[in-house]
Amino acid sequence: MARNTTERRSASSKPRVRTSISEGQNFPDVRETSENGDILTADEYFKIVRKSNTRPALWKWRDVERSLGELGKDPIREAERRFCTLVNSDCQELTGATPYCFIGIQLIHPGEVVPAHRHNSMAIYHMLQGRGFSVVEGVKYHWEKGDTLACPAWAYHEHVAEGDEDTIMYVVQDMPMLAAGRMLFWEEPMGQENIRHMVVGTSPSWSVTRTDAP
Amino acid sequence: MARNTTERRSASSKPRVRTSISEGQNFPDVRETSENGDILTADEYFKIVRKSNTRPALWKWRDVERSLGELGKDPIREAERRFCTLVNSDCQELTGATPYCFIGIQLIHPGEVVPAHRHNSMAIYHMLQGRGFSVVEGVKYHWEKGDTLACPAWAYHEHVAEGDEDTIMYVVQDMPMLAAGRMLFWEEPMGQENIRHMVVGTSPSWSVTRTDAP
Amino acid sequence: MARNTTERRSASSKPRVRTSISEGQNFPDVRETSENGDILTADEYFKIVRKSNTRPALWKWRDVERSLGELGKDPIREAERRFCTLVNSDCQELTGATPYCFIGIQLIHPGEVVPAHRHNSMAIYHMLQGRGFSVVEGVKYHWEKGDTLACPAWAYHEHVAEGDEDTIMYVVQDMPMLAAGRMLFWEEPMGQENIRHMVVGTSPSWSVTRTDAP
Amino acid sequence: MARNTTERRSASSKPRVRTSISEGQNFPDVRETSENGDILTADEYFKIVRKSNTRPALWKWRDVERSLGELGKDPIREAERRFCTLVNSDCQELTGATPYCFIGIQLIHPGEVVPAHRHNSMAIYHMLQGRGFSVVEGVKYHWEKGDTLACPAWAYHEHVAEGDEDTIMYVVQDMPMLAAGRMLFWEEPMGQENIRHMVVGTSPSWSVTRTDAP
């Protein structure tokens, strides 16, 4: 093989960037095939591609309130939200209220801040109670009970509860779809160096600033 | 070409079903290529595949209420829901609060029924006000303010408002994603014969039972 | 509860359609909550929403050819395709070459017909070998080695192999994404009465015309 | 508003990270609502959410070959691939062969390297011609005509063509779905500092290392 990449690159006046994984390296791990690459017949495939139907699910507010009551006793942690989430266990691997949709109920005490962060799942916040503001991409949005705020994918957002009442947000995200597709990204706290690909084994945890994070 | 399909099929003891569009037909419309099949270079493609960023959007409850007030004056129509929807116009062709997510606010007066129907977009209902029940796939789910009901894709569902207060539901669907992917289905009223593929030109309208439907 | 639906409907001049599941029925199955509706804390949720990373997978042509060779000995069955599919077993529940993408290699002997059918997963066919034509929504498209045919979601399509050589198609679909989202539809053979929602328990099998179908 | 965040944080023994956009800042841009937040009635919405049906598309190999022939005259550029892509113009904003699927045909001359990079769209490579290897996440996969390699989302990958023949790859990605959802990420060349969110206005171009990039 005549690799002429070195010659071509040295002619460039731009500072050299490392663009090759393979150049000048030994690869102890060479594959002609892969153990996880299955070849199935149509008969075999049609038995597994269909999934079991999911039943409807109903979550009562009194149960959500009880969960929020417990969560509200602890201080809000920096790199994690204080919320509970509604999961239809029939969806199995796709952990949402429906296969691809996350529903969370978030509690913020007056004066508390949900620290700025971003992710490439979109987020929609419907305010069930309280008042305050969110800063999304540098713009301050005031909200009160009944308002809806849509936060686009990968927009920095921070929530601040004001007034005397707890703020309760009804939160919609497409996180389960992105997580199952292995395409979910998270940045928290703010900073290019904190961008993480959310798969097990690559990102140590959701909670980078916690001392007890796994 | 030696088509032996007729021979093979006649050997079958099962009643014959029509499985071929082409058999015994003349096709005046024969194509060697197609006018809508473009071939773009990487340079051309990378200019159009990225989309403009969408700004956050904030919807005030007082504006939603005003819209619901207008909608509530008319009787609920059989084949259509009485709701308003929050659309971020920055998403352009992807008509949702975010590119792939629909948010609707649905109003049901006491005693009214949202007729049974189904679609392959999932639906999540958070009850902002009122009480009543939904019948989903033959099971009756009672709900009141604060409860959440998840209705799986393609489950028959019907909502009935009870009590003295208007029922207001906050509704989440992945309809924009399915609609844009041309994979959305609707059945209304109930009946296999009413299953429609929701694309312009194929389904005359969302409202099959309305006399003024386009 | 004052149900005035009967009164309202009788005023209509249109023939009455059944729009209510609940009217005049007894529901033995009434729920105040549901066993499959979990409420998880953020800590509990973040442990399960992230999935394990998937490894790359490599499938060798010689292995695909061996599988096709076996499949090619049997006659093509009416309600099923003669293909093998490449599945990365690391994707677990999401049964594709990647979590949301199906890759199939389809074999059609000269003179054979893959019967007309449709599904709301899209299908892209790249012709690796052979020549013939497809009829898609009533238009006949001639193809030969190297050509690509894109079949939109829910378009009727039928393939006919011509010439002396076996036709081999490289097939791309988004079937795993639709199947896992419980939003996949199939119609085969042609006919509104054959539209099926592809979840276990609802559709008996992919193969409606086979006597040995489960 | 009583912001007690400063007090709470100072009690922490961990080094302080910047977690707030709003703290100590003036926001000239304060919103009570947003110009891009529309509220539509059901009647208005159902007119726009359905999309026009897309026609099938057929791309002839001779046309692809002509395009590749032109592209092959130039040297491969570091931060960009030498490929052409099949776009069904009926899909409009969703720039793919189908609304959510990208098909590309990539040409690599013997000895050339497609530099290492990654993206959160998955990539499937079917080898139409040639032989060589790919390095994916540090593992070397040898391939030849007919083989298929699946590269998971966000896996580093680099392709090297060997032998005497041009390598031609048939490439499948879900790029259009991620791009339209504003959730697409790219890293090229390798390095955390090069991770970009692929929306217009945020990422200057696909081609960071080109001097003539817009």
mmCIF file of C-alpha atoms in Angstrom, chain A residues 1-5 8-9 14 17-23 27 29-34 75-76 78 110-113 115-116 120 133 135 137-142 153-154 156-158 160-162 174 177-178 181-183 185 189-190 192-197 208-211, chain D residues 1-5 8-9 14 17-23 27 29-34 75-76 78 110-113 115-116 120 133 135 137-142 153-154 156-158 160-162 174 177-178 181-183 185 189-190 192-197 208-211:
data_model
loop_
_atom_site.group_PDB
_atom_site.id
_atom_site.type_symbol
_atom_site.label_atom_id
_atom_site.label_comp_id
_atom_site.label_asym_id
_atom_site.label_seq_id
_atom_site.Cartn_x
_atom_site.Cartn_y
_atom_site.Cartn_z
ATOM 1 C CA MET A 1 0.000 0.000 0.000
ATOM 2 C CA ALA A 2 1.390 3.355 -0.986
ATOM 3 C CA ARG A 3 0.362 5.785 1.724
ATOM 4 C CA ASN A 4 1.023 9.259 0.441
ATOM 5 C CA THR A 5 -0.743 11.059 3.225
ATOM 6 C CA ARG A 8 0.445 15.581 1.036
ATOM 7 C CA ARG A 9 0.019 16.914 4.516
ATOM 8 C CA LYS A 14 -1.699 24.962 8.202
ATOM 9 C CA VAL A 17 -3.752 18.206 13.220
ATOM 10 C CA ARG A 18 -3.836 14.540 14.093
ATOM 11 C CA THR A 19 -6.299 13.061 11.642
ATOM 12 C CA SER A 20 -5.371 9.411 11.605
ATOM 13 C CA ILE A 21 -5.791 6.751 14.229
ATOM 14 C CA SER A 22 -3.929 4.180 12.196
ATOM 15 C CA GLU A 23 -0.794 6.061 11.142
ATOM 16 C CA PHE A 27 -3.036 -2.698 16.150
ATOM 17 C CA ASP A 29 -6.747 -5.956 17.787
ATOM 18 C CA VAL A 30 -7.377 -6.879 14.152
ATOM 19 C CA ARG A 31 -10.702 -8.398 13.072
ATOM 20 C CA GLU A 32 -11.807 -10.260 10.013
ATOM 21 C CA THR A 33 -15.313 -10.536 11.379
ATOM 22 C CA SER A 34 -17.086 -9.732 14.681
ATOM 23 C CA PRO A 75 -30.803 20.298 48.914
ATOM 24 C CA ILE A 76 -30.757 20.479 45.134
ATOM 25 C CA GLU A 78 -25.450 20.870 41.454
ATOM 26 C CA PRO A 110 -38.035 29.472 46.053
ATOM 27 C CA GLY A 111 -34.538 30.865 45.675
ATOM 28 C CA GLU A 112 -33.084 27.674 44.282
ATOM 29 C CA VAL A 113 -31.331 27.421 40.966
ATOM 30 C CA PRO A 115 -27.727 25.036 37.297
ATOM 31 C CA ALA A 116 -27.044 25.849 33.659
ATOM 32 C CA ASN A 120 -29.318 17.370 22.717
ATOM 33 C CA PHE A 133 -37.446 32.695 35.183
ATOM 34 C CA VAL A 135 -32.169 31.840 31.123
ATOM 35 C CA GLU A 137 -28.996 30.915 25.540
ATOM 36 C CA GLY A 138 -28.499 34.226 27.331
ATOM 37 C CA VAL A 139 -32.109 35.403 27.139
ATOM 38 C CA LYS A 140 -34.192 35.656 30.304
ATOM 39 C CA TYR A 141 -37.735 34.259 30.060
ATOM 40 C CA HIS A 142 -40.137 35.075 32.900
ATOM 41 C CA ALA A 153 -31.791 20.768 21.733
ATOM 42 C CA TRP A 154 -28.344 21.895 22.903
ATOM 43 C CA TYR A 156 -27.970 26.242 27.622
ATOM 44 C CA HIS A 157 -30.722 26.580 30.184
ATOM 45 C CA GLU A 158 -30.936 27.489 33.852
ATOM 46 C CA VAL A 160 -34.571 30.050 38.970
ATOM 47 C CA ALA A 161 -37.626 29.812 41.219
ATOM 48 C CA GLU A 162 -38.944 33.056 42.692
ATOM 49 C CA ASP A 174 -37.195 12.871 23.903
ATOM 50 C CA MET A 177 -35.199 7.878 22.040
ATOM 51 C CA LEU A 178 -31.787 9.514 21.980
ATOM 52 C CA GLY A 181 -30.158 5.285 19.797
ATOM 53 C CA ARG A 182 -26.856 5.959 21.566
ATOM 54 C CA MET A 183 -26.983 9.551 20.306
ATOM 55 C CA PHE A 185 -25.169 14.243 24.589
ATOM 56 C CA PRO A 189 -21.453 22.062 34.041
ATOM 57 C CA MET A 190 -20.984 24.472 31.152
ATOM 58 C CA GLN A 192 -16.670 22.245 26.023
ATOM 59 C CA GLU A 193 -14.522 19.946 28.164
ATOM 60 C CA ASN A 194 -17.648 18.610 29.872
ATOM 61 C CA ILE A 195 -19.447 17.380 26.760
ATOM 62 C CA ARG A 196 -20.252 13.706 27.286
ATOM 63 C CA HIS A 197 -21.720 10.958 25.110
ATOM 64 C CA VAL A 208 -19.887 14.825 37.502
ATOM 65 C CA THR A 209 -19.716 17.085 40.502
ATOM 66 C CA ARG A 210 -20.963 14.601 43.069
ATOM 67 C CA THR A 211 -18.379 12.954 45.279
ATOM 68 C CA MET D 1 -36.142 36.822 45.829
ATOM 69 C CA ALA D 2 -33.803 35.333 48.381
ATOM 70 C CA ARG D 3 -30.989 33.660 46.434
ATOM 71 C CA ASN D 4 -29.099 31.488 48.835
ATOM 72 C CA THR D 5 -27.000 29.747 46.224
ATOM 73 C CA ARG D 8 -24.851 26.933 49.888
ATOM 74 C CA ARG D 9 -22.032 26.613 47.431
ATOM 75 C CA LYS D 14 -15.150 20.913 46.041
ATOM 76 C CA VAL D 17 -17.419 25.367 38.864
ATOM 77 C CA ARG D 18 -19.391 28.006 37.039
ATOM 78 C CA THR D 19 -22.910 26.623 37.004
ATOM 79 C CA SER D 20 -25.017 29.704 36.542
ATOM 80 C CA ILE D 21 -25.521 31.905 33.543
ATOM 81 C CA SER D 22 -27.629 34.367 35.447
ATOM 82 C CA GLU D 23 -25.618 34.998 38.584
ATOM 83 C CA PHE D 27 -29.783 40.626 30.994
ATOM 84 C CA ASP D 29 -32.756 40.711 26.717
ATOM 85 C CA VAL D 30 -35.731 39.867 28.911
ATOM 86 C CA ARG D 31 -38.850 38.277 27.414
ATOM 87 C CA GLU D 32 -42.394 37.915 28.665
ATOM 88 C CA THR D 33 -43.342 36.038 25.518
ATOM 89 C CA SER D 34 -41.686 35.170 22.192
ATOM 90 C CA PRO D 75 -7.435 15.051 -3.888
ATOM 91 C CA ILE D 76 -9.433 13.931 -0.893
ATOM 92 C CA GLU D 78 -8.889 16.328 5.096
ATOM 93 C CA PRO D 110 -5.879 3.168 -3.301
ATOM 94 C CA GLY D 111 -3.587 4.562 -0.624
ATOM 95 C CA GLU D 112 -5.951 7.318 0.394
ATOM 96 C CA VAL D 113 -7.247 7.791 3.905
ATOM 97 C CA PRO D 115 -9.389 10.844 8.158
ATOM 98 C CA ALA D 116 -10.601 9.782 11.591
ATOM 99 C CA ASN D 120 -23.704 10.832 16.456
ATOM 100 C CA PHE D 133 -9.571 -1.574 6.331
ATOM 101 C CA VAL D 135 -10.134 1.550 12.248
ATOM 102 C CA GLU D 137 -12.532 2.825 18.143
ATOM 103 C CA GLY D 138 -9.026 1.443 17.927
ATOM 104 C CA VAL D 139 -9.905 -1.877 16.341
ATOM 105 C CA LYS D 140 -8.856 -2.636 12.772
ATOM 106 C CA TYR D 141 -11.510 -4.224 10.574
ATOM 107 C CA HIS D 142 -10.391 -5.652 7.225
ATOM 108 C CA ALA D 153 -22.986 6.597 16.736
ATOM 109 C CA TRP D 154 -20.015 8.559 18.094
ATOM 110 C CA TYR D 156 -14.158 7.211 15.833
ATOM 111 C CA HIS D 157 -13.677 5.785 12.385
ATOM 112 C CA GLU D 158 -11.074 6.032 9.663
ATOM 113 C CA VAL D 160 -7.991 3.249 4.313
ATOM 114 C CA ALA D 161 -8.229 1.894 0.754
ATOM 115 C CA GLU D 162 -5.704 -0.757 -0.239
ATOM 116 C CA ASP D 174 -29.624 8.696 9.816
ATOM 117 C CA MET D 177 -33.262 12.884 11.032
ATOM 118 C CA LEU D 178 -30.665 14.148 13.458
ATOM 119 C CA GLY D 181 -34.123 17.495 14.930
ATOM 120 C CA ARG D 182 -31.176 19.829 15.627
ATOM 121 C CA MET D 183 -29.479 17.008 17.508
ATOM 122 C CA PHE D 185 -22.981 16.333 16.504
ATOM 123 C CA PRO D 189 -10.524 16.292 13.449
ATOM 124 C CA MET D 190 -10.302 14.217 16.615
ATOM 125 C CA GLN D 192 -12.867 17.278 22.435
ATOM 126 C CA GLU D 193 -12.292 20.887 21.384
ATOM 127 C CA ASN D 194 -13.622 20.085 17.909
ATOM 128 C CA ILE D 195 -17.048 18.793 18.945
ATOM 129 C CA ARG D 196 -19.655 20.833 17.086
ATOM 130 C CA HIS D 197 -23.446 21.021 17.169
ATOM 131 C CA VAL D 208 -12.971 23.181 9.788
ATOM 132 C CA THR D 209 -9.586 22.561 8.292
ATOM 133 C CA ARG D 210 -10.288 24.049 4.879
ATOM 134 C CA THR D 211 -9.022 27.540 4.249
#
